[in-house]
CSV table of C-alpha atoms in Angstrom, one decimal:
chain,number,residue,atom,x,y,z
A,295,UNK,CA,-37.3,4.8,80.4
A,296,UNK,CA,-37.4,7.3,77.6
A,297,UNK,CA,-40.6,8.6,75.7
A,298,UNK,CA,-41.3,7.7,72.6
A,299,UNK,CA,-41.2,10.7,69.9
A,300,UNK,CA,-44.6,10.7,67.4
A,301,UNK,CA,-44.4,13.2,64.4
A,302,UNK,CA,-47.9,15.2,63.7
A,303,UNK,CA,-49.3,13.4,60.3
A,304,UNK,CA,-48.7,17.0,58.8
A,305,UNK,CA,-45.3,16.7,58.9
A,306,UNK,CA,-45.0,12.9,57.6
A,307,UNK,CA,-47.0,14.2,54.9
A,308,UNK,CA,-44.8,16.9,54.2
A,309,UNK,CA,-41.9,14.9,54.1
A,310,UNK,CA,-43.5,12.2,51.9
A,311,UNK,CA,-44.0,15.1,49.3
A,312,UNK,CA,-40.7,16.2,49.3
A,313,UNK,CA,-39.4,13.0,49.2
A,314,UNK,CA,-41.7,12.5,45.7
A,315,UNK,CA,-40.8,16.0,44.7
A,316,UNK,CA,-37.0,14.9,44.9
A,317,UNK,CA,-37.5,11.6,42.9
A,318,UNK,CA,-39.8,13.1,40.4
A,319,UNK,CA,-37.0,15.7,39.6
A,320,UNK,CA,-34.3,13.1,39.6
A,321,UNK,CA,-36.3,11.1,37.1
A,322,UNK,CA,-37.1,14.2,34.8
A,323,UNK,CA,-33.4,14.8,35.2
A,324,UNK,CA,-32.5,11.6,34.1
A,325,UNK,CA,-35.0,11.6,31.6
A,326,UNK,CA,-33.7,15.0,30.2
A,327,UNK,CA,-30.4,13.3,30.0
A,328,UNK,CA,-31.4,10.5,28.0
A,329,UNK,CA,-33.1,13.0,25.3
A,330,UNK,CA,-29.6,14.5,25.1
A,331,UNK,CA,-27.9,12.2,22.6
A,332,UNK,CA,-25.0,14.5,22.2
A,333,UNK,CA,-24.7,15.1,26.0
A,334,UNK,CA,-24.8,11.4,26.6
A,335,UNK,CA,-22.2,10.0,24.3
A,336,UNK,CA,-20.0,12.6,25.1
A,337,UNK,CA,-20.0,11.8,28.7
A,338,UNK,CA,-19.1,8.1,27.5
A,339,UNK,CA,-16.2,9.4,25.4
A,340,UNK,CA,-15.0,11.4,28.3
A,341,UNK,CA,-15.1,8.8,30.6
A,342,UNK,CA,-11.5,8.7,32.8
A,343,UNK,CA,-10.3,5.3,31.1
A,344,UNK,CA,-10.9,6.8,27.6
A,345,UNK,CA,-9.4,10.4,27.4
A,346,UNK,CA,-6.6,9.1,25.0
A,347,UNK,CA,-8.7,7.2,22.7
A,348,UNK,CA,-9.4,8.5,19.3
A,349,UNK,CA,-13.0,8.2,18.6
A,350,UNK,CA,-15.0,8.6,15.3
A,351,UNK,CA,-18.7,8.3,15.4
A,352,UNK,CA,-21.7,8.6,12.8
A,353,UNK,CA,-25.4,7.9,13.3
A,354,UNK,CA,-27.5,8.5,10.5
A,355,UNK,CA,-31.5,8.6,10.1
A,356,UNK,CA,-31.3,6.8,6.5
A,357,UNK,CA,-34.8,8.2,5.9
A,358,UNK,CA,-33.7,11.8,6.0
A,359,UNK,CA,-30.4,11.2,5.5
A,360,UNK,CA,-29.6,13.4,8.5
A,361,UNK,CA,-26.7,13.0,10.8
A,362,UNK,CA,-28.2,12.5,14.1
A,363,UNK,CA,-24.6,12.6,15.8
A,364,UNK,CA,-21.1,13.0,14.6
A,365,UNK,CA,-17.7,12.8,15.7
A,366,UNK,CA,-14.9,13.4,13.6
A,367,UNK,CA,-17.0,11.3,10.9
A,368,UNK,CA,-14.7,12.3,8.0
A,369,UNK,CA,-11.6,11.5,9.6
A,370,UNK,CA,-9.4,8.5,8.5
A,371,UNK,CA,-9.3,5.3,11.1
A,372,UNK,CA,-7.7,2.1,11.3
A,373,UNK,CA,-11.3,-0.1,10.6
A,374,UNK,CA,-9.9,-3.5,11.6
A,375,UNK,CA,-12.8,-5.9,10.3
A,376,UNK,CA,-15.2,-3.7,10.0
A,377,UNK,CA,-13.4,-3.4,6.4
A,378,UNK,CA,-15.4,-6.2,5.8
A,379,UNK,CA,-18.3,-4.5,5.5
A,380,UNK,CA,-17.0,-3.0,2.2
A,381,UNK,CA,-15.3,-6.3,0.8
A,382,UNK,CA,-18.9,-8.0,1.4
A,383,UNK,CA,-20.9,-5.4,-0.1
A,384,UNK,CA,-18.6,-5.2,-3.1
A,385,UNK,CA,-18.7,-8.7,-3.5
A,386,UNK,CA,-22.4,-9.0,-3.1
A,387,UNK,CA,-23.3,-6.4,-5.6
A,388,UNK,CA,-20.9,-7.7,-8.2
A,389,UNK,CA,-21.8,-11.8,-7.8
A,390,UNK,CA,-25.4,-11.7,-6.7
A,391,UNK,CA,-26.2,-14.4,-3.5
A,392,UNK,CA,-26.3,-17.3,-5.4
A,393,UNK,CA,-22.8,-17.2,-6.9
A,394,UNK,CA,-20.9,-20.5,-5.9
A,395,UNK,CA,-17.0,-21.3,-6.7
A,396,UNK,CA,-16.7,-24.3,-8.8
A,397,UNK,CA,-13.5,-26.1,-8.2
A,398,UNK,CA,-12.9,-28.4,-11.7
A,399,UNK,CA,-11.1,-31.3,-11.5
A,400,UNK,CA,-9.6,-32.9,-14.8
A,401,UNK,CA,-8.4,-36.6,-15.6
A,402,UNK,CA,-5.9,-37.3,-18.8
A,403,UNK,CA,-5.6,-41.0,-19.6
A,404,UNK,CA,-7.5,-44.4,-19.3
A,405,UNK,CA,-8.2,-46.6,-16.5
A,406,UNK,CA,-6.7,-48.3,-14.7
A,407,UNK,CA,-3.9,-46.3,-15.1
A,408,UNK,CA,-4.0,-42.3,-15.6
A,409,UNK,CA,-1.5,-39.7,-16.9
A,410,UNK,CA,-2.8,-36.5,-14.8
A,411,UNK,CA,-5.3,-35.4,-12.4
A,412,UNK,CA,-5.4,-32.0,-12.5
A,413,UNK,CA,-7.4,-29.8,-10.1
A,414,UNK,CA,-7.6,-26.2,-10.6
A,415,UNK,CA,-8.0,-24.0,-7.4
A,416,UNK,CA,-10.5,-20.9,-7.8
A,417,UNK,CA,-10.5,-19.6,-4.3
A,418,UNK,CA,-12.9,-21.1,-2.8
A,419,UNK,CA,-12.5,-20.6,1.1
A,420,UNK,CA,-14.9,-23.3,2.1
A,421,UNK,CA,-13.2,-26.4,0.6
A,422,UNK,CA,-13.0,-29.4,3.4
A,423,UNK,CA,-11.3,-32.5,2.9
A,424,UNK,CA,-14.6,-34.2,3.2
A,425,UNK,CA,-16.1,-32.6,0.1
A,426,UNK,CA,-12.4,-33.1,-1.4
A,427,UNK,CA,-13.2,-37.0,-0.8
A,428,UNK,CA,-16.4,-36.8,-2.3
A,429,UNK,CA,-15.2,-35.5,-5.8
A,430,UNK,CA,-12.0,-38.1,-6.0
A,431,UNK,CA,-14.1,-41.1,-5.1
A,432,UNK,CA,-15.0,-41.0,-8.4
A,433,UNK,CA,-11.7,-42.4,-9.4
A,434,UNK,CA,-11.9,-45.7,-7.3
A,435,UNK,CA,-15.4,-46.0,-9.1
A,436,UNK,CA,-13.7,-45.8,-12.6
A,437,UNK,CA,-11.1,-48.6,-11.3
A,438,UNK,CA,-8.2,-46.2,-11.5
A,439,UNK,CA,-5.2,-47.7,-9.7
A,440,UNK,CA,-2.6,-45.1,-10.1
A,441,UNK,CA,-1.9,-41.6,-11.3
A,442,UNK,CA,1.7,-40.6,-13.0
A,443,UNK,CA,0.9,-37.3,-11.9
A,444,UNK,CA,-1.0,-34.9,-9.8
A,445,UNK,CA,-1.2,-31.6,-10.5
A,446,UNK,CA,-2.4,-28.4,-8.8
A,447,UNK,CA,-3.0,-25.4,-10.7
A,448,UNK,CA,-2.8,-22.4,-8.5
A,449,UNK,CA,-2.7,-19.7,-11.0
A,450,UNK,CA,-5.7,-18.1,-10.5
A,451,UNK,CA,-4.6,-16.1,-7.6
A,452,UNK,CA,-1.0,-14.6,-8.1
A,453,UNK,CA,1.5,-14.5,-5.3
A,454,UNK,CA,1.9,-13.7,-2.8
A,455,UNK,CA,-0.6,-15.5,-0.6
A,456,UNK,CA,0.3,-13.2,2.2
A,457,UNK,CA,-0.4,-9.3,1.8
A,458,UNK,CA,2.7,-7.6,2.2
A,459,UNK,CA,1.2,-5.1,4.7
A,460,UNK,CA,0.2,-7.8,7.1
A,461,UNK,CA,2.3,-7.8,10.5
A,462,UNK,CA,4.9,-10.5,11.0
A,463,UNK,CA,3.6,-11.7,14.3
A,464,UNK,CA,0.3,-12.6,12.9
A,465,UNK,CA,1.5,-15.0,9.9
A,466,UNK,CA,1.6,-17.7,12.3
A,467,UNK,CA,-2.0,-17.7,13.1
A,468,UNK,CA,-5.4,-18.6,11.7
A,469,UNK,CA,-6.3,-15.5,11.2
A,470,UNK,CA,-3.3,-14.5,8.9
A,471,UNK,CA,-3.2,-17.6,6.9
A,472,UNK,CA,-1.9,-17.3,2.9
A,473,UNK,CA,-4.5,-16.9,0.4
A,474,UNK,CA,-4.1,-19.2,-2.5
A,475,UNK,CA,-5.9,-20.7,-5.2
A,476,UNK,CA,-7.0,-23.9,-3.5
A,477,UNK,CA,-7.4,-23.4,0.3
A,478,UNK,CA,-8.1,-26.7,1.8
A,479,UNK,CA,-9.6,-26.5,5.6
A,480,UNK,CA,-9.1,-23.1,5.7
A,481,UNK,CA,-5.5,-23.3,5.2
A,482,UNK,CA,-5.3,-24.0,9.2
A,483,UNK,CA,-4.5,-26.4,12.0
A,484,UNK,CA,-5.2,-26.6,15.4
A,485,UNK,CA,-2.8,-27.3,17.9
A,486,UNK,CA,-4.2,-28.4,21.4
A,487,UNK,CA,-2.2,-28.7,24.6
A,488,UNK,CA,-2.9,-31.0,27.5
A,489,UNK,CA,-1.9,-30.7,31.1
A,490,UNK,CA,-0.5,-33.9,32.6
A,491,UNK,CA,1.3,-34.1,36.2
A,492,UNK,CA,2.7,-31.2,37.8
A,493,UNK,CA,5.8,-30.3,37.2
A,494,UNK,CA,6.0,-32.8,33.8
A,495,UNK,CA,5.8,-31.3,30.4
A,496,UNK,CA,2.6,-30.5,28.8
A,497,UNK,CA,1.5,-32.9,25.8
A,498,UNK,CA,0.1,-31.9,22.6
A,499,UNK,CA,-2.3,-32.9,19.4
A,500,UNK,CA,-2.7,-31.8,16.1
A,501,UNK,CA,-6.0,-31.8,14.1
A,502,UNK,CA,-4.5,-32.9,11.0
A,503,UNK,CA,-0.8,-34.7,11.2
A,504,UNK,CA,-0.4,-34.1,7.5
A,505,UNK,CA,-0.3,-30.2,8.4
A,506,UNK,CA,1.5,-30.5,11.6
A,507,UNK,CA,4.5,-31.8,9.3
A,508,UNK,CA,5.0,-28.4,8.0
A,509,UNK,CA,5.6,-27.1,11.6
A,510,UNK,CA,8.9,-27.9,13.9
A,511,UNK,CA,7.1,-27.7,17.7
A,512,UNK,CA,9.6,-27.0,20.5
A,513,UNK,CA,7.5,-27.6,23.5
A,514,UNK,CA,8.9,-26.1,26.5
A,515,UNK,CA,4.9,-25.7,28.4
A,516,UNK,CA,5.2,-27.0,31.8
A,517,UNK,CA,2.2,-28.3,33.8
A,518,UNK,CA,1.7,-26.4,36.7
A,519,UNK,CA,0.1,-27.1,40.6
A,520,UNK,CA,-3.6,-26.6,40.4
A,521,UNK,CA,-5.2,-23.1,39.9
A,522,UNK,CA,-1.9,-21.9,38.5
A,523,UNK,CA,-2.9,-18.7,36.6
A,524,UNK,CA,-2.3,-19.4,32.7
A,525,UNK,CA,0.8,-17.9,31.3
A,526,UNK,CA,1.3,-19.8,27.9
A,527,UNK,CA,2.7,-18.3,24.9
A,528,UNK,CA,3.3,-19.5,21.4
A,529,UNK,CA,6.1,-18.0,19.1
A,530,UNK,CA,7.6,-18.7,16.1
A,531,UNK,CA,11.3,-18.2,14.8
A,532,UNK,CA,11.6,-15.4,12.2
A,533,UNK,CA,12.3,-17.0,9.0
A,534,UNK,CA,11.9,-20.7,9.9
A,535,UNK,CA,8.9,-22.9,10.5
A,536,UNK,CA,10.0,-23.4,14.4
A,537,UNK,CA,7.2,-22.8,17.0
A,538,UNK,CA,8.1,-22.3,20.6
A,539,UNK,CA,5.6,-23.0,23.2
A,540,UNK,CA,6.5,-22.1,26.5
A,541,UNK,CA,4.6,-20.9,29.8
A,542,UNK,CA,2.5,-23.0,32.5
A,543,UNK,CA,-0.6,-24.9,32.3
A,544,UNK,CA,-2.4,-25.5,35.4
A,545,UNK,CA,-3.0,-29.3,35.9
A,546,UNK,CA,-6.6,-29.0,36.2
A,547,UNK,CA,-7.3,-26.5,33.7
A,548,UNK,CA,-9.0,-26.9,30.2
A,549,UNK,CA,-6.8,-28.0,27.3
A,550,UNK,CA,-5.2,-25.0,25.7
A,551,UNK,CA,-6.2,-24.5,21.9
A,552,UNK,CA,-3.9,-22.8,19.3
A,553,UNK,CA,-5.2,-21.9,15.7
A,554,UNK,CA,-2.0,-21.9,13.4
A,555,UNK,CA,-1.5,-21.0,9.8
A,556,UNK,CA,-0.3,-23.5,7.4
A,557,UNK,CA,3.3,-22.4,5.8
A,558,UNK,CA,2.8,-23.8,2.3
A,559,UNK,CA,-0.8,-24.3,1.6
A,560,UNK,CA,-0.2,-25.8,-2.1
A,561,UNK,CA,1.9,-28.5,-0.4
A,562,UNK,CA,-0.3,-29.3,2.3
A,563,UNK,CA,-3.3,-29.6,-0.5
A,564,UNK,CA,-1.0,-32.1,-2.7
A,565,UNK,CA,-0.1,-34.2,0.3
A,566,UNK,CA,-4.0,-34.5,1.7
A,567,UNK,CA,-4.9,-35.1,-2.0
A,568,UNK,CA,-2.2,-38.1,-2.1
A,569,UNK,CA,-3.8,-39.4,1.3
A,570,UNK,CA,-7.2,-39.1,0.2
A,571,UNK,CA,-6.3,-41.2,-3.1
A,572,UNK,CA,-4.0,-43.9,-0.9
A,573,UNK,CA,-7.1,-44.7,0.9
A,574,UNK,CA,-9.2,-45.3,-1.9
A,575,UNK,CA,-6.2,-47.7,-3.3
A,576,UNK,CA,-4.6,-45.4,-5.8
A,577,UNK,CA,-1.2,-44.7,-6.1
A,578,UNK,CA,0.5,-41.6,-7.2
A,579,UNK,CA,3.9,-41.3,-9.2
A,580,UNK,CA,4.7,-37.7,-8.2
A,581,UNK,CA,2.6,-34.3,-7.2
A,582,UNK,CA,3.5,-30.8,-8.4
A,583,UNK,CA,2.1,-27.2,-8.2
A,584,UNK,CA,1.9,-24.7,-10.8
A,585,UNK,CA,1.8,-21.2,-11.1
A,586,UNK,CA,1.1,-21.0,-14.9
A,587,UNK,CA,-2.4,-21.8,-16.5
A,588,UNK,CA,-2.4,-25.5,-17.9
A,589,UNK,CA,-2.9,-24.9,-21.5
A,590,UNK,CA,-5.6,-27.3,-23.4
A,591,UNK,CA,-7.6,-28.1,-20.6
A,592,UNK,CA,-10.4,-28.7,-23.0
A,593,UNK,CA,-8.8,-31.6,-24.0
A,594,UNK,CA,-8.6,-33.5,-20.5
A,595,UNK,CA,-11.4,-35.3,-19.7
A,596,UNK,CA,-13.8,-33.3,-17.1
A,597,UNK,CA,-14.5,-35.4,-13.7
A,598,UNK,CA,-16.5,-32.8,-12.4
A,599,UNK,CA,-16.3,-29.4,-10.2
A,600,UNK,CA,-16.7,-28.8,-6.3
A,601,UNK,CA,-19.1,-26.9,-5.9
A,602,UNK,CA,-19.1,-24.5,-2.8
A,603,UNK,CA,-22.1,-23.1,-0.8
A,604,UNK,CA,-24.0,-20.0,-2.1
A,605,UNK,CA,-22.3,-16.6,-1.6
A,606,UNK,CA,-25.1,-15.7,0.7
A,607,UNK,CA,-23.9,-18.3,2.9
A,608,UNK,CA,-20.1,-17.4,2.5
A,609,UNK,CA,-21.1,-13.9,3.6
A,610,UNK,CA,-22.3,-15.3,6.8
A,611,UNK,CA,-19.3,-16.8,7.6
A,612,UNK,CA,-17.1,-13.8,6.6
A,613,UNK,CA,-19.2,-11.3,8.6
A,614,UNK,CA,-20.7,-13.0,11.8
A,615,UNK,CA,-17.6,-15.4,12.4
A,616,UNK,CA,-15.3,-12.5,11.2
A,617,UNK,CA,-13.2,-15.1,9.0
A,618,UNK,CA,-10.5,-13.2,7.2
A,619,UNK,CA,-9.7,-16.1,5.0
A,620,UNK,CA,-13.2,-15.9,3.5
A,621,UNK,CA,-12.8,-11.8,3.3
A,622,UNK,CA,-9.4,-12.0,1.3
A,623,UNK,CA,-10.7,-14.6,-0.8
A,624,UNK,CA,-13.8,-12.5,-2.0
A,625,UNK,CA,-11.4,-9.6,-2.5
A,626,UNK,CA,-9.2,-11.6,-4.7
A,627,UNK,CA,-12.1,-13.3,-6.7
A,628,UNK,CA,-13.3,-10.0,-7.4
A,629,UNK,CA,-9.7,-9.0,-8.6
A,630,UNK,CA,-9.6,-12.0,-10.8
A,631,UNK,CA,-12.9,-11.5,-12.4
A,632,UNK,CA,-11.6,-7.7,-13.4
A,633,UNK,CA,-14.3,-6.3,-11.0
A,634,UNK,CA,-13.1,-3.4,-9.2
A,635,UNK,CA,-14.1,-2.8,-6.1
A,636,UNK,CA,-14.0,1.0,-5.7
A,637,UNK,CA,-16.2,0.9,-8.9
A,638,UNK,CA,-18.8,-1.2,-7.5
A,639,UNK,CA,-18.7,0.4,-4.0
A,640,UNK,CA,-18.9,3.9,-5.7
A,641,UNK,CA,-22.5,2.7,-7.5
A,642,UNK,CA,-24.2,2.1,-4.4
A,643,UNK,CA,-22.9,5.7,-3.0
A,644,UNK,CA,-19.6,5.1,-1.4
A,645,UNK,CA,-17.3,8.1,-2.0
A,646,UNK,CA,-13.8,6.8,-2.8
A,647,UNK,CA,-12.2,9.5,-1.0
A,648,UNK,CA,-13.4,8.3,2.1
A,649,UNK,CA,-11.6,4.8,2.3
A,650,UNK,CA,-8.2,3.3,1.5
A,651,UNK,CA,-8.5,-0.6,1.0
A,652,UNK,CA,-5.2,-2.3,1.5
A,653,UNK,CA,-6.8,-5.6,1.9
A,654,UNK,CA,-10.3,-7.6,2.2
A,655,UNK,CA,-10.2,-8.5,5.9
A,656,UNK,CA,-9.1,-5.5,7.8
A,657,UNK,CA,-6.1,-7.3,9.2
A,658,UNK,CA,-3.4,-4.7,7.6
A,659,UNK,CA,-3.1,-1.4,9.6
A,660,UNK,CA,-2.7,0.3,6.3
A,661,UNK,CA,-6.5,0.4,5.3
A,662,UNK,CA,-7.9,3.8,6.5
A,663,UNK,CA,-11.4,4.1,6.8
A,664,UNK,CA,-13.9,6.9,7.5
A,665,UNK,CA,-17.3,6.4,9.8
A,666,UNK,CA,-18.9,7.9,6.8
A,667,UNK,CA,-17.7,5.5,4.2
A,668,UNK,CA,-19.0,2.9,6.4
A,669,UNK,CA,-22.6,4.9,6.7
A,670,UNK,CA,-22.6,5.2,2.9
A,671,UNK,CA,-22.0,1.5,2.8
A,672,UNK,CA,-24.7,0.2,5.1
A,673,UNK,CA,-27.0,3.2,3.6
A,674,UNK,CA,-26.4,2.1,-0.3
A,675,UNK,CA,-26.9,-1.8,1.0
A,676,UNK,CA,-30.3,-0.7,2.7
A,677,UNK,CA,-32.1,0.0,-0.4
A,678,UNK,CA,-30.0,-2.4,-2.9
A,679,UNK,CA,-31.9,-5.6,-4.3
A,680,UNK,CA,-29.6,-7.7,-2.2
A,681,UNK,CA,-29.9,-5.6,0.8
A,682,UNK,CA,-31.7,-8.2,2.9
A,683,UNK,CA,-29.0,-10.6,2.2
A,684,UNK,CA,-26.6,-8.3,3.1
A,685,UNK,CA,-27.9,-7.6,6.4
A,686,UNK,CA,-28.5,-11.3,7.2
A,687,UNK,CA,-25.1,-11.8,7.0
A,688,UNK,CA,-24.4,-9.6,10.0
A,689,UNK,CA,-24.3,-10.8,13.5
A,690,UNK,CA,-27.2,-10.1,15.8
A,691,UNK,CA,-26.7,-8.5,19.2
A,692,UNK,CA,-26.8,-10.6,22.0
A,693,UNK,CA,-27.6,-14.0,19.6
A,694,UNK,CA,-25.1,-14.6,17.0
A,695,UNK,CA,-21.3,-14.5,15.7
A,696,UNK,CA,-18.7,-12.1,17.2
A,697,UNK,CA,-22.2,-10.1,18.7
A,698,UNK,CA,-23.4,-13.1,20.5
A,699,UNK,CA,-22.1,-12.1,24.0
A,700,UNK,CA,-22.8,-8.5,23.6
A,701,UNK,CA,-26.0,-6.2,24.2
A,702,UNK,CA,-27.5,-9.4,26.2
A,703,UNK,CA,-30.2,-8.0,28.8
A,704,UNK,CA,-30.2,-4.7,27.2
A,705,UNK,CA,-32.9,-3.0,24.8
A,706,UNK,CA,-30.4,-3.2,22.1
A,707,UNK,CA,-30.4,-7.3,22.3
A,708,UNK,CA,-31.6,-8.8,18.8
A,709,UNK,CA,-32.3,-5.3,17.5
A,710,UNK,CA,-28.5,-4.1,16.3
A,711,UNK,CA,-27.3,-6.2,12.8
A,712,UNK,CA,-23.4,-5.3,12.9
A,713,UNK,CA,-20.0,-5.9,12.3
A,714,UNK,CA,-17.4,-5.9,14.9
A,715,UNK,CA,-13.3,-5.1,14.3
A,716,UNK,CA,-10.7,-5.7,17.1
A,717,UNK,CA,-7.1,-5.6,17.1
A,718,UNK,CA,-4.6,-4.3,19.5
A,719,UNK,CA,-5.5,-0.4,20.0
A,720,UNK,CA,-8.3,-0.4,17.9
A,721,UNK,CA,-12.2,-1.3,18.4
A,722,UNK,CA,-15.1,-0.7,15.9
A,723,UNK,CA,-18.4,-1.7,15.7
A,724,UNK,CA,-20.8,-0.5,12.4
A,725,UNK,CA,-24.5,-1.7,11.4
A,726,UNK,CA,-28.2,-1.3,11.4
A,727,UNK,CA,-30.1,-0.3,14.7
A,728,UNK,CA,-33.7,-1.3,14.7
A,729,UNK,CA,-36.0,0.6,16.8
A,730,UNK,CA,-39.5,0.0,18.4
A,731,UNK,CA,-41.4,2.0,15.9
A,732,UNK,CA,-39.9,0.1,13.0
A,733,UNK,CA,-37.6,2.4,11.7
A,734,UNK,CA,-33.6,1.8,11.5
A,735,UNK,CA,-30.6,4.0,12.1
A,736,UNK,CA,-27.3,3.6,10.6
A,737,UNK,CA,-24.5,3.4,13.2
A,738,UNK,CA,-20.5,3.5,12.9
A,739,UNK,CA,-18.3,3.5,15.9
A,740,UNK,CA,-14.3,3.4,15.6
A,741,UNK,CA,-11.7,3.6,18.3
A,742,UNK,CA,-8.3,4.3,17.4
A,743,UNK,CA,-5.0,4.2,19.7
A,744,UNK,CA,-6.8,3.2,22.9
A,745,UNK,CA,-4.7,2.0,25.8
A,746,UNK,CA,-7.4,0.4,27.0
A,747,UNK,CA,-8.4,-3.6,27.1
A,748,UNK,CA,-10.5,-4.5,24.4
A,749,UNK,CA,-13.1,-5.2,26.8
A,750,UNK,CA,-13.4,-1.9,28.1
A,751,UNK,CA,-13.7,-0.1,24.9
A,752,UNK,CA,-16.0,-2.4,23.8
A,753,UNK,CA,-18.4,-1.5,26.7
A,754,UNK,CA,-17.8,1.9,26.0
A,755,UNK,CA,-19.1,1.3,22.3
A,756,UNK,CA,-21.8,-0.8,23.5
A,757,UNK,CA,-23.0,2.2,25.8
A,758,UNK,CA,-23.2,4.3,22.8
A,759,UNK,CA,-25.2,2.1,20.9
A,760,UNK,CA,-27.8,1.7,24.1
A,761,UNK,CA,-27.6,5.5,24.5
A,762,UNK,CA,-28.7,6.2,20.8
A,763,UNK,CA,-31.7,3.5,21.5
A,764,UNK,CA,-32.9,5.2,24.5
A,765,UNK,CA,-32.4,8.8,23.0
A,766,UNK,CA,-34.6,7.8,20.3
A,767,UNK,CA,-37.5,6.4,22.6
A,768,UNK,CA,-37.2,9.2,24.7
A,769,UNK,CA,-37.6,11.9,21.6
A,770,UNK,CA,-40.3,9.9,20.5
A,771,UNK,CA,-42.2,9.8,23.9
A,772,UNK,CA,-41.7,13.3,25.1
A,773,UNK,CA,-44.5,16.3,24.3
């Protein structure tokens, strides 16, 4: 039987002292590292998976206008949906938070048969079937039974509805819809694919049968055995409205949902109007669209106007949900009102030389923006009379919109108000970072030419924002 070895108390205390010293040294090193903002961010950018990514970063204290950190802050980057920060700022400054789109409706003739029903689109991106049905219900109340012509005046926004710098592959989907004068149900339709029995073709359903008529769908997707990895694909044949659905959907999988663009929004709107009128017992002779303003509308009888929500609410949809259609409509609305976005942005301190605006949403890869352009926009709106409305339109870290699932369980949760941006090889995040001492920092982070998944690049971006928060906490507590 061996002997038990006992250590003298002095040795135990000495070892404990060394352990404490080692722990203290490690904590001090970690504290010093946290207090080195430049070093911490540089370590994030130099991660092996980020070596080929092109980064642009600007972090500014708006109280002193000093840059706390910058990396290629004056270099052009593709901003993706960070472009919406410029678009929404220009719209809010120009029109104010209470601005509403008013879609007017006119009639010519008397009951029971009207000669014309005229609807003039004014670019309201939030118009729905429900709102249109409510407005048109007045006709049945007036004992109207027939309308010779239903005319859609689509002249407010000039053609084309699709930005020529957008990529073909985006145009089939909800984020690349045409931007027209009258946009009903966001010019989009939902296709849902349901699994059936293993080995059988899937089944499909459309959210709107009228919109579905504009697509020719070839469903080649097969239901696979339970737990089969998803491999669905939806492609459009160039120059046609033919969609081909291929791949496998497991029998135990959730339905596969696709948001699609409506190829001919004007035709869709007219068909929906005819359907609504038919449900109210009103027949229609013919329907047509005009790109030329209809003359002598002052001699027609106003039926009323469909009002949108106030601009403040439209901005929330634009920025929090990153809705491309809403952003494009805002830009076209500015142009239609002879409001120059560049002049408006310059009035709040945004240098025109720091960006190249090619659309309102950021879907175009021809947009170019420097991190400083976004910092200047955030800074200009921070002190603007509409600054609170602008800030409230942004997603909140860990809580709302496109930031709902980011920054959760970090000190930045509920403290960062920002706009995300994502497209292939591009990730971006810009916004306001609130700090424990009630101060606010301006943050803009743009990543281009990244070969990593969006998830990995977003994590690096989020780590930078958390590092800024931790640095500030460290710098304010250090003696």
